[in-house]
Short mmCIF file of C-alpha atoms and ligand atoms in Angstrom, two decimals:
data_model
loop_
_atom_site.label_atom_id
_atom_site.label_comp_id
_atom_site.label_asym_id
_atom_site.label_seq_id
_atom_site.Cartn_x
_atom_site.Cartn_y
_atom_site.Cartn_z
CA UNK G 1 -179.10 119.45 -105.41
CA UNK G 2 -177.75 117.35 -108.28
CA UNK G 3 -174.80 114.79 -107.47
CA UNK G 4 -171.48 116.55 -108.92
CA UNK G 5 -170.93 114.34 -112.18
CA UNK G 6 -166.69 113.05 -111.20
CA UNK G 7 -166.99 110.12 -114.09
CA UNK G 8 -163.99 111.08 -115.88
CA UNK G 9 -161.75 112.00 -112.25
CA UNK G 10 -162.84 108.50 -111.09
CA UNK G 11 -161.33 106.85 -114.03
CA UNK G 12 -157.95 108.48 -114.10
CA UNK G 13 -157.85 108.17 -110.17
CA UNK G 14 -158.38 104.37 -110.71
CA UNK G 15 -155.50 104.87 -113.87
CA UNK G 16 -153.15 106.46 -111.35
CA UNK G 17 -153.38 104.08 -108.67
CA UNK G 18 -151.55 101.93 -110.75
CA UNK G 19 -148.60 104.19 -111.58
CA UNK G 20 -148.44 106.35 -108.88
CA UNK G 21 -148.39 105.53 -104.77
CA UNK G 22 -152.21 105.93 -103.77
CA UNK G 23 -152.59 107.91 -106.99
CA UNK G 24 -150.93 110.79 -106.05
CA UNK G 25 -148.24 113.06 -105.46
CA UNK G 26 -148.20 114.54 -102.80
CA UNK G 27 -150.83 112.67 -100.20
CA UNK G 28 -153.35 115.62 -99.05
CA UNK G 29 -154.45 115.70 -102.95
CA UNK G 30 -156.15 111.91 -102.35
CA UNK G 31 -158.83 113.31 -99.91
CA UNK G 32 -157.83 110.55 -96.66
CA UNK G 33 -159.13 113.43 -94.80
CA UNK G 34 -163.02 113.67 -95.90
CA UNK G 35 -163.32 110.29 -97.98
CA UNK G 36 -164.13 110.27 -101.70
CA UNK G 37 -162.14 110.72 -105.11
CA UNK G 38 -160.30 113.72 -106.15
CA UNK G 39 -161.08 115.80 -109.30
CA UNK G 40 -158.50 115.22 -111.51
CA UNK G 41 -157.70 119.27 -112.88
CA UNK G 42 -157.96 120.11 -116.72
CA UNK G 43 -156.87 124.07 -115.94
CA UNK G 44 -157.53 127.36 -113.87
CA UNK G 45 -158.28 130.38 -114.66
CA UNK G 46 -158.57 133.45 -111.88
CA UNK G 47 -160.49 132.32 -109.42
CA UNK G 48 -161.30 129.31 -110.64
CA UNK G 49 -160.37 125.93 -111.41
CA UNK G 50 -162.44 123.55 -113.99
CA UNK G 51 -161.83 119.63 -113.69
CA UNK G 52 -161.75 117.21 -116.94
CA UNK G 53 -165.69 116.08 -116.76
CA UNK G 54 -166.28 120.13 -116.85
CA UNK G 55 -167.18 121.38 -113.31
CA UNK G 56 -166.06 124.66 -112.41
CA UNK G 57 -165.33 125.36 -108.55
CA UNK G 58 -164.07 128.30 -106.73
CA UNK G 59 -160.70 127.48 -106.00
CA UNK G 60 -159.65 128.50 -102.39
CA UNK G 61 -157.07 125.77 -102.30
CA UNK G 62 -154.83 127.94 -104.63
CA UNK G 63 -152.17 125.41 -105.15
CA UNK G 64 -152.05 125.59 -101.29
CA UNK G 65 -151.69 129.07 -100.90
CA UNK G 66 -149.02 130.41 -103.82
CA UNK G 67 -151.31 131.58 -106.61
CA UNK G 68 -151.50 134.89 -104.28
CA UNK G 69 -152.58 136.40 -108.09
CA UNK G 70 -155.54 133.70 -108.89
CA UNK G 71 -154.47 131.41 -111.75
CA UNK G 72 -152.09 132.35 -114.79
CA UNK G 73 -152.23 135.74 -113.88
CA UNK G 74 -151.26 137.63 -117.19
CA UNK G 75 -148.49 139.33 -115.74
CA UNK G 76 -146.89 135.77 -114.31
CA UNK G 77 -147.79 134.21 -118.05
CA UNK G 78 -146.19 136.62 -120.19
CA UNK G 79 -142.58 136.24 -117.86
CA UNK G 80 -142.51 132.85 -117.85
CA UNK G 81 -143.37 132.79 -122.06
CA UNK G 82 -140.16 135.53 -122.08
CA UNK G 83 -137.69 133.00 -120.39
CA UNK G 84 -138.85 129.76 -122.30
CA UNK G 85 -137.69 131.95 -125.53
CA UNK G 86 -133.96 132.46 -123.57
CA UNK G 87 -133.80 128.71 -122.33
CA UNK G 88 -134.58 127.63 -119.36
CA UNK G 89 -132.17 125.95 -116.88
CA UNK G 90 -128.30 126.78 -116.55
CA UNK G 91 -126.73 125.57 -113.69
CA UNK G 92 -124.70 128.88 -113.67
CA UNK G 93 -125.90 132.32 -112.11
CA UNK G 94 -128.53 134.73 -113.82
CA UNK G 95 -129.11 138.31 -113.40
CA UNK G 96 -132.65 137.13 -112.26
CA UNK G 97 -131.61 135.33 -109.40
CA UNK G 98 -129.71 138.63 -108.04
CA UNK G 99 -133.29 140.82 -108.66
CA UNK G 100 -135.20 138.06 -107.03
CA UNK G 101 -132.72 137.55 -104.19
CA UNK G 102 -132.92 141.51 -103.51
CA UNK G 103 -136.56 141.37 -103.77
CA UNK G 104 -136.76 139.34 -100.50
CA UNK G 105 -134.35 141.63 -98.91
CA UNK G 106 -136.48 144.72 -99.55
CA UNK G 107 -139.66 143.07 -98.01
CA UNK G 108 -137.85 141.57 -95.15
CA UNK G 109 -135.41 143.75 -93.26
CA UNK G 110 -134.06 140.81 -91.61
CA UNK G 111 -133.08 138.71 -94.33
CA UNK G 112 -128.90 140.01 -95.28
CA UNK G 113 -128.61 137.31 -97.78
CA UNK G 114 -130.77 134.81 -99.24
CA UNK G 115 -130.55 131.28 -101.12
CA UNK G 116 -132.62 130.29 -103.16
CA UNK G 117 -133.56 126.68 -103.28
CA UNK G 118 -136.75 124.24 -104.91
CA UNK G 119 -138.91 123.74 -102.15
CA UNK G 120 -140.54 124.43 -98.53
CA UNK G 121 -138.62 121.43 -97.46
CA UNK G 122 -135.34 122.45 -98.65
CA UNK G 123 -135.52 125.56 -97.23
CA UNK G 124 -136.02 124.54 -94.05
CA UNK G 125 -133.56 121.41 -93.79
CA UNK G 126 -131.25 123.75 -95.13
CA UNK G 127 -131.55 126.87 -92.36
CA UNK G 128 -132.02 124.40 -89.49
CA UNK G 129 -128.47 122.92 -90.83
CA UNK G 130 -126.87 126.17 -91.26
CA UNK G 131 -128.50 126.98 -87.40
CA UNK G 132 -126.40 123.75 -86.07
CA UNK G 133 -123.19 125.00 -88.05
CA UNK G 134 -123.45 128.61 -87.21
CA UNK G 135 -124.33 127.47 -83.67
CA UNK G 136 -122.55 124.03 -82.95
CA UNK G 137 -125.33 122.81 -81.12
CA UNK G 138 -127.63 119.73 -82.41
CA UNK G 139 -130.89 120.39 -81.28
CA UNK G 140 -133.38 121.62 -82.62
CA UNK G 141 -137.28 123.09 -81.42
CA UNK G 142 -140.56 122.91 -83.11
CA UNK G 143 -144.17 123.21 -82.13
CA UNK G 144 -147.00 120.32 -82.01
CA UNK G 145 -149.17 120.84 -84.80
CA UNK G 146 -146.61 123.35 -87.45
CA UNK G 147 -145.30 121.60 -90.58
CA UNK G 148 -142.07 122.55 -91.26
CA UNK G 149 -141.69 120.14 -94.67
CA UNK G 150 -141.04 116.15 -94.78
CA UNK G 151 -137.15 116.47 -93.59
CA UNK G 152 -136.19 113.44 -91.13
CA UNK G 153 -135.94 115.47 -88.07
CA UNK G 154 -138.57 117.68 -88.46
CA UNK G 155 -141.44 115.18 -89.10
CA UNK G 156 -142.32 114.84 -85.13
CA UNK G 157 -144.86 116.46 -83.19
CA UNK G 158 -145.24 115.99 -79.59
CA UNK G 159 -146.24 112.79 -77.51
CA UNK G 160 -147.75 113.52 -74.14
CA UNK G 161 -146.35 116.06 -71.24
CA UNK G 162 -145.32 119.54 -72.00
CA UNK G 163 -141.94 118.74 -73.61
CA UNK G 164 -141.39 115.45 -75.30
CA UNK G 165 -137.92 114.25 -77.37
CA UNK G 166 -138.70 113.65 -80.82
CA UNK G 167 -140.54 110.29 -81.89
CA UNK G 168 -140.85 110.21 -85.43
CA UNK G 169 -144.16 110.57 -87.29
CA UNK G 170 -143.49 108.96 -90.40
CA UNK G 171 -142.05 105.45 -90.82
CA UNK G 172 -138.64 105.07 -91.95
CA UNK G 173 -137.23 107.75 -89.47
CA UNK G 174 -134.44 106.52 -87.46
CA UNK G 175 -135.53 107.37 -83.75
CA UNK G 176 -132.14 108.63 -83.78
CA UNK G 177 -132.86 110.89 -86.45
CA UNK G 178 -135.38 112.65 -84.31
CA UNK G 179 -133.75 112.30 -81.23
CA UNK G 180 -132.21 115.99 -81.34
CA UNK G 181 -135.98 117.19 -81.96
CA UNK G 182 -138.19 118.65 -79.11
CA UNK G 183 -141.50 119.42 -79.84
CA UNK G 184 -143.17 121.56 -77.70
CA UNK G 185 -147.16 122.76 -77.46
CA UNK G 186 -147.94 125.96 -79.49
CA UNK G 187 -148.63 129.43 -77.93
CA UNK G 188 -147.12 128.14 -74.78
CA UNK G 189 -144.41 130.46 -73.38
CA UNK G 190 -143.76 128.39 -70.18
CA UNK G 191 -143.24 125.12 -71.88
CA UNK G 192 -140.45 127.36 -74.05
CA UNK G 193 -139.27 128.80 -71.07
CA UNK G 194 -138.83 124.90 -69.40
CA UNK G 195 -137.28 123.66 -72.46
CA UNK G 196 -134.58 126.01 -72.59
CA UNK G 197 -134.08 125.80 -68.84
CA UNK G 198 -133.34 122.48 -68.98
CA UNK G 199 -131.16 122.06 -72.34
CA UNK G 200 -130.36 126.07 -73.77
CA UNK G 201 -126.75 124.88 -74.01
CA UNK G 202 -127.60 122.41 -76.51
CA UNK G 203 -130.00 124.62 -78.42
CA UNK G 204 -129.42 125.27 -82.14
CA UNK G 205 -132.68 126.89 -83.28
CA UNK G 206 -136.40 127.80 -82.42
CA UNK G 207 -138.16 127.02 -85.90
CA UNK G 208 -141.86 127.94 -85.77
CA UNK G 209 -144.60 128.99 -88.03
CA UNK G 210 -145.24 132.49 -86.75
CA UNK G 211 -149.02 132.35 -88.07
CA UNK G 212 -149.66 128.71 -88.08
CA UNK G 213 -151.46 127.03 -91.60
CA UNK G 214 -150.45 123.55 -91.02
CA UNK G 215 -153.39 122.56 -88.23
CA UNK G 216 -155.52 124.56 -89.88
CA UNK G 217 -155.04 128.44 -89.68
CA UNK G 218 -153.89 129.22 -85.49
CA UNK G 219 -153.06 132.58 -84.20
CA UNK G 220 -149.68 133.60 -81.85
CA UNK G 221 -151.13 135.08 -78.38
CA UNK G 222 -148.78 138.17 -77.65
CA UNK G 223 -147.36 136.51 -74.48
CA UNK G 224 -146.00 133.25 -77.29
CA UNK G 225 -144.47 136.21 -79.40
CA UNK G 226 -142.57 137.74 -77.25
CA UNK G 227 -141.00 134.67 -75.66
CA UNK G 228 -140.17 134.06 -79.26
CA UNK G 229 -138.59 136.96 -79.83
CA UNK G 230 -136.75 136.92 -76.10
CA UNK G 231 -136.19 133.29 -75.25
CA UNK G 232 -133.90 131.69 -77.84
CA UNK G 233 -131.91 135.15 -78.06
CA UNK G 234 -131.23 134.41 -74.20
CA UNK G 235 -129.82 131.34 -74.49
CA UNK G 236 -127.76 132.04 -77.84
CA UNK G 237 -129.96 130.27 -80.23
CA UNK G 238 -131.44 131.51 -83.11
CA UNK G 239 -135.18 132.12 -84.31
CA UNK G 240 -135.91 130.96 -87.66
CA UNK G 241 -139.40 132.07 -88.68
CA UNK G 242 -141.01 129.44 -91.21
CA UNK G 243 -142.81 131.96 -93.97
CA UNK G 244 -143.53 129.38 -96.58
CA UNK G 245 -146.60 129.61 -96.17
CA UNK G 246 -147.03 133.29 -94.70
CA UNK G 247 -144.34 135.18 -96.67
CA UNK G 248 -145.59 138.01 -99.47
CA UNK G 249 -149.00 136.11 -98.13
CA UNK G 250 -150.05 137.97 -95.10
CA UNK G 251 -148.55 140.92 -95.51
CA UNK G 252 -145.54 142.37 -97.85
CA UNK G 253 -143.22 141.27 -95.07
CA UNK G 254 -144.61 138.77 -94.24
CA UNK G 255 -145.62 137.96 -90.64
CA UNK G 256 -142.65 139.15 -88.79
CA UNK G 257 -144.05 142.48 -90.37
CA UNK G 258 -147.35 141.85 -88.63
CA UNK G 259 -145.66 140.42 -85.26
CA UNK G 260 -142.96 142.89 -85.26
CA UNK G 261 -140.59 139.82 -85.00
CA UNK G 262 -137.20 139.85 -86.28
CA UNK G 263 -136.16 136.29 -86.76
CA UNK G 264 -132.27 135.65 -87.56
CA UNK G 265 -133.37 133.18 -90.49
CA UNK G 266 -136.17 133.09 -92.60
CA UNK G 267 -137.92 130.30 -94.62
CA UNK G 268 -139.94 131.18 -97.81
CA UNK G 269 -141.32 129.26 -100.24
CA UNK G 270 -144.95 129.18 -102.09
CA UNK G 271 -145.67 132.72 -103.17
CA UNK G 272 -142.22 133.72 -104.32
CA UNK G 273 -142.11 131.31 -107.01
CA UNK G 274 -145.76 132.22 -108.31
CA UNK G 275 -146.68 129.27 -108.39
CA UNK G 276 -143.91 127.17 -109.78
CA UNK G 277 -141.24 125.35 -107.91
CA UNK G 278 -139.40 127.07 -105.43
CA UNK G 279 -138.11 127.77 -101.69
CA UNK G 280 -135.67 130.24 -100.13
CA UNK G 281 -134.04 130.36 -97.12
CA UNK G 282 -132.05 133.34 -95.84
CA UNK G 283 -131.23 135.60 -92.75
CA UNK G 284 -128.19 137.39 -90.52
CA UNK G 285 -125.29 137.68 -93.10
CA UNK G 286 -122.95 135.90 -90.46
CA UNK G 287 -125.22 133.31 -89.93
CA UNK G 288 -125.64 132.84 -93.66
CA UNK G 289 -121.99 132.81 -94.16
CA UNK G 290 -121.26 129.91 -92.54
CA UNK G 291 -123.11 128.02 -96.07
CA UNK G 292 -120.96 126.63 -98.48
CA UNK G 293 -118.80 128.00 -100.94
CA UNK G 294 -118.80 130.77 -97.88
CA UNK G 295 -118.85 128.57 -94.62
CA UNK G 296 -118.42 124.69 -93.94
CA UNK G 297 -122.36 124.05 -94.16
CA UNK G 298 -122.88 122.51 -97.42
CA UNK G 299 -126.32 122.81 -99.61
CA UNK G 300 -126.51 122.95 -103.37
CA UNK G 301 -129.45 122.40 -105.92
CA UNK G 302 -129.25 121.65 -109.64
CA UNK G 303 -132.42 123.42 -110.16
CA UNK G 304 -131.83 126.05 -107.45
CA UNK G 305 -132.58 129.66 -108.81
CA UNK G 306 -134.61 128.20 -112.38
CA UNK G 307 -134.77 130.30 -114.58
CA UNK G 308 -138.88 129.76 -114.64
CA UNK G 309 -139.46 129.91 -111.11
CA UNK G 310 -137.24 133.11 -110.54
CA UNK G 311 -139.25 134.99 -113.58
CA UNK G 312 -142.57 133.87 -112.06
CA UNK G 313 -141.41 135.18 -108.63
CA UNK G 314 -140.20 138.13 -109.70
CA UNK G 315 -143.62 138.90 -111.72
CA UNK G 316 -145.31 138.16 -108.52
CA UNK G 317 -143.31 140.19 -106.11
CA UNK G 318 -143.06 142.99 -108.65
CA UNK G 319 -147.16 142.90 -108.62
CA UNK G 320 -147.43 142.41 -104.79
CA UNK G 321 -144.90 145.67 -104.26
CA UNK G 322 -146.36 147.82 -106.78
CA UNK G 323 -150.01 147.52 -106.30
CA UNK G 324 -150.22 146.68 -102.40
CA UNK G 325 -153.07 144.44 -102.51
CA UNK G 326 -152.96 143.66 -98.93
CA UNK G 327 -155.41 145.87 -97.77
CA UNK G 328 -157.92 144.69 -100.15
CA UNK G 329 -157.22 141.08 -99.66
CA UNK G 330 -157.75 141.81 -95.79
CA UNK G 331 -161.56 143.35 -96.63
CA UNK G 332 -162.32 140.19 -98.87
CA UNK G 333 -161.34 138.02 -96.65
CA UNK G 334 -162.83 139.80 -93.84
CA UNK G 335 -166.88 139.79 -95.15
CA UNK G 336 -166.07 135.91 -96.35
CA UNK G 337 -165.20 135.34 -93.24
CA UNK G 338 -167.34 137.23 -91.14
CA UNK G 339 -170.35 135.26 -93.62
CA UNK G 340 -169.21 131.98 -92.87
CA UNK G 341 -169.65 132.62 -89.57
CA UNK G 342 -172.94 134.05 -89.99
CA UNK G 343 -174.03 131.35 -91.94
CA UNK G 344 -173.01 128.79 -89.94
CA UNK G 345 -174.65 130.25 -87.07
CA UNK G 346 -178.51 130.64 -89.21
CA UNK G 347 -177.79 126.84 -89.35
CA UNK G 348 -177.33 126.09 -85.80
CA UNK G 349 -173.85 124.92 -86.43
CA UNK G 350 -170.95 125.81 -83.94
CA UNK G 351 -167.60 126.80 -85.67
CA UNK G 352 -164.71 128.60 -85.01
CA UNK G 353 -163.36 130.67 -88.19
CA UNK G 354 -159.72 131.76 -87.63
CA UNK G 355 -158.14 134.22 -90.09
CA UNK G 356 -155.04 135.90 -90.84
CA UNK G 357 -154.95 138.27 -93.86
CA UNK G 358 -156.07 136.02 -96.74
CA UNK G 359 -155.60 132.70 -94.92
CA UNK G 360 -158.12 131.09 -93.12
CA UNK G 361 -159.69 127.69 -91.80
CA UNK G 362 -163.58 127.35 -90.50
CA UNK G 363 -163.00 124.71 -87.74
CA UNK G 364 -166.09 122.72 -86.91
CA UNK G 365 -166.15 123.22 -82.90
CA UNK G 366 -167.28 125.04 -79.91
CA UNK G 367 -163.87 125.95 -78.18
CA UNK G 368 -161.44 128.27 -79.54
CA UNK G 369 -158.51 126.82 -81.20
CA UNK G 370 -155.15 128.13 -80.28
CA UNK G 371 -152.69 124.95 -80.96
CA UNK G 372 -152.94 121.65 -81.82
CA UNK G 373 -154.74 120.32 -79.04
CA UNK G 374 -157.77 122.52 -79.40
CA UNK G 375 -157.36 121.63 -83.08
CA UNK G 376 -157.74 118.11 -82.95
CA UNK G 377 -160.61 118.10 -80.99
CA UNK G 378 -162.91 119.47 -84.02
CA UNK G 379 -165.02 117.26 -85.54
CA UNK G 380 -163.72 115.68 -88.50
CA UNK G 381 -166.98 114.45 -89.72
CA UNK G 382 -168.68 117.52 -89.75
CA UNK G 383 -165.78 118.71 -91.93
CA UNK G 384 -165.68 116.47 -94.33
CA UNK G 385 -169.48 116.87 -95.02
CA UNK G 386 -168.96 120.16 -95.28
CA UNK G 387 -166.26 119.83 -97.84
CA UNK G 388 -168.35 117.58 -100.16
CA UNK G 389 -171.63 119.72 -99.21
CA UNK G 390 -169.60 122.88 -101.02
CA UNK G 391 -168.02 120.58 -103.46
CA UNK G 392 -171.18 120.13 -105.11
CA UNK G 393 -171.77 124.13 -105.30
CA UNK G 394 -169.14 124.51 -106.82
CA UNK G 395 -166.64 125.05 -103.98
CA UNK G 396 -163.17 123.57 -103.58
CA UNK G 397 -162.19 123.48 -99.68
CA UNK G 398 -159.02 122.36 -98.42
CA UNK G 399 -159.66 118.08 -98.06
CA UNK G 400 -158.39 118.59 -94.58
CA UNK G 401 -160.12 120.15 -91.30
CA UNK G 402 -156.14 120.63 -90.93
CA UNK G 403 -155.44 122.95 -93.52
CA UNK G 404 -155.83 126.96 -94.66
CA UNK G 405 -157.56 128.06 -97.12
CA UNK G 406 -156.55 130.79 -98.86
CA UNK G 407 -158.29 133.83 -101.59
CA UNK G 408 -156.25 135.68 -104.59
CA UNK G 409 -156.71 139.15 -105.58
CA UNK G 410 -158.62 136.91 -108.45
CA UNK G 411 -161.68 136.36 -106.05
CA UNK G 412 -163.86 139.59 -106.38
CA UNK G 413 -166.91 140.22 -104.51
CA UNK G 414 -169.32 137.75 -107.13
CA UNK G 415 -166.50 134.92 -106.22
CA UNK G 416 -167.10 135.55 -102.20
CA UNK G 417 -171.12 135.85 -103.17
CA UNK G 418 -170.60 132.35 -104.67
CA UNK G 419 -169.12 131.14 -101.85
CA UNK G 420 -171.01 132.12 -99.40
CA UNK G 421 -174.36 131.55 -101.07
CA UNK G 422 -172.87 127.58 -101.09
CA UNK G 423 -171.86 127.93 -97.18
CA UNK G 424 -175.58 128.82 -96.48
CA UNK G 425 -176.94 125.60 -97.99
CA UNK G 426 -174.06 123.83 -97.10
CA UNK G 427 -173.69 124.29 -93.54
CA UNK G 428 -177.28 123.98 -93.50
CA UNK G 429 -176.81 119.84 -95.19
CA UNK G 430 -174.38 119.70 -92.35
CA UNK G 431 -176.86 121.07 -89.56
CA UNK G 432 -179.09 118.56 -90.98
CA UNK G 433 -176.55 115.27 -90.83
CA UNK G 434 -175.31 116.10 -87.37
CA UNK G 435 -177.80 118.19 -85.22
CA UNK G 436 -175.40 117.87 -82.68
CA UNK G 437 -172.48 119.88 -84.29
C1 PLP Y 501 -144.94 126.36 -93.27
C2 PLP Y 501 -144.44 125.38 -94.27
N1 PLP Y 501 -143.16 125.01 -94.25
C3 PLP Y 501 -142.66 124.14 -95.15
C4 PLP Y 501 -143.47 123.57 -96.10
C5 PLP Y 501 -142.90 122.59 -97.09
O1 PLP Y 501 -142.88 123.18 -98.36
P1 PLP Y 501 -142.83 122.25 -99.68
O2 PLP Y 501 -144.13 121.55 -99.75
O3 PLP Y 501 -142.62 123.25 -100.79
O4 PLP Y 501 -141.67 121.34 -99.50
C6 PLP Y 501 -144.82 123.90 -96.14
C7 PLP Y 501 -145.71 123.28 -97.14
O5 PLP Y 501 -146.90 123.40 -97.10
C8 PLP Y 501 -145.31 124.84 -95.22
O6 PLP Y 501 -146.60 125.20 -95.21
#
């Protein structure tokens, strides 16, 4: 197998590391995780994405997990191209905002009202804040190992023992910051239960990816979902369900469609702007009231709503509800899946492939992995030799044993033949490398 030829990547990687922090931005893109230099991207197309010295790779990054229609999907294209001609940023209200907005409410029965803001991040500072206001409580609860965005307070996962007060993850957090933060273990309905016994009073929120992507794809066990659904309610907090990543992804309605959850705020992000910038955050109208120019909780956004992000969303959506793709995104991702595993086993290496819809991450261990501990004890070596080992066939993995991948209703059967035909050799290079894996 030839080296992949990266001349022209490495150049503008060493060019960027002189205008931009480590190159990059947004820090996943700079490959910590598995080692080596990013391709630098020239465009996509479907399925694919081609980088500037030429290489094409089957993309099952997918702009981590939006492009739920492949790359410049005609439909998405020819929206955006309509706006551009109309201008494209206001600051005042467009019709397309109201279609978009109603859009969400369709798919999600539990979302009243919706607001639409420019990221993951934003949507989920903002519900957690309108969760304290509606509530009057300060804390808040998240699980070890779910990303929830870089706000302050929700960039902790948990130190040691079942419960642990927030410590910050990230340098330049205030302790005090995350001092209202308790992080708790996923799929653990005791350590839920404990929590609350001991401070329900002071309990704004539950915020939780209901499918986790952020350690690498983990499932809920029924016994996590219905404390979930019971717990908070009990004790007069709310349950906001974090569908950035999982909303118009795994299902039209996302996964409190598939869990039969009905949170009282939602988070959405990722697929509802089509790929451009976007987040949403939205839920029980008299929860949702309480947000400014209703309520006393105060949020705004000069770009909230673009005009470009809205018509890309609303292309997507419109695509999503009318053609129902879900079904055939479960049977792709199913035989991938179901091959990976295969393969992997012809090689003699142990994984664990977890999958939810058209989301999934092939974790390089022997135990199953059901939060974060389990996660972290894959081997990250075996990953990232894997990652390159595909690379080089023309594969582009998630640079992170930590991360989903995802497929588009781009990737047809000779896509998931590619890929599969590059897992054989692949996991057989890893077999190879580490005969112990
Ligand atoms: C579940 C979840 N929540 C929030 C975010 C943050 O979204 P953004 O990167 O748009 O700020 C992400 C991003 O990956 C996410 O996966």
């Amino acid at each position: 197998m030839s080296e992949l030829n990266l001349d022209r990547s490495i150049e503008a990687m060493a060019r960027a590391r002189n205008a931009i922090p480590g190159g990059v931005n947004s820090p996943v893109r700079a490959l910590k995780g598995v080692g080596g230099d990013p391709f630098f991207v020239a465009g996509g197309e479907g399925a694919f994405v081609f980088d500037l010295d030429g290489n094409r790779y089957v993309d099952l990054i997918l702009a981590w997990g939006p492009l739920i229609l492949g790359h410049r999907h005609p439909a998405v294209v020819e929206a955006i191209t309509r706006v551009l001609g109309r201008g494209f940023s206001f600051g005042a209200p467009t019709l397309e905002e109201v279609e978009l907005a109603e859009g969400v409410k369709r798919a999600l029965p539990s979302v009243e009202t919706v607001r639409l803001v420019n990221s993951g991040t934003e949507a989920t500072m903002s519900a957690v804040r309108a969760a304290r206001g509606f509530t009057g409580r300060p804390k808040v609860v998240k699980f070890e190992g779910c990303y929830h965005g870089h706000a302050d307070f929700l960039l902790v996962k948990a130190g040691s023992g079942l419960a642990t007060f927030g410590t910050p993850d990230s340098a330049g957090v205030p302790a005090e910051f995350a001092a209202h933060t308790l992080t708790l273990p996923y799929n653990d309905p005791d350590a839920l239960n404990a929590a609350f016994d001991a401070a329900g009073g002071e309990i704004a929120a539950v915020i939780v990816e209901p499918f986790v992507g952020n350690m690498g794809v983990v499932l809920p066990a029924p016994g996590f979902v219905e404390a979930l659904r019971t717990v908070p309610r009990a004790h007069g907090a709310l349950l906001i369900a974090d569908e950035v990543m999982t909303g118009f992804r795994v299902a039209w309605g996302g996964a409190q469609e598939l869990l039969d959850l009905k949170p009282d705020l939602t988070c959405l992000g990722k697929v509802i702007g089509g790929g451009l910038p976007v987040g949403a955050y939205g839920g029980r109208a008299d929860v949702m009231s309480k947000v400014s120019p209703l309520g006393p909780v105060y949020q705004a956004g000069t770009m909230s709503g673009n005009p470009i992000s809205v018509a890309a969303g609303i292309a997507t959506l419109s695509i999503l509800g009318e053609f129902d793709p879900y079904p055939w995104l479960e049977g792709k991702a199913a035989r991938l899946c179901g091959g990976l595993a295969a393969a992997a086993r012809d090689a003699g290496v142990t994984v664990q492939v977890n999958r939810i819809a058209s989301m999934f991450t092939v974790f390089f261990t022997d135990a199953p992995v059901t939060d974060w501990r389990s996660a972290d004890r894959c081997d990250r070596k075996a990953y990232a030799a894997f990652f390159h080992e595909m690379r080089r066939r023309g594969v582009s993995l998630p640079p992170s044993q930590f991360e989903a991948a995802f497929l588009s209703t781009a990737h047809g059967d000779a896509e998931v033949d590619l890929v599969l035909g590059a897992a054989a050799e692949s996991f057989r290079a890893v077999g190879a490398a580490f005969p112990t894996t």
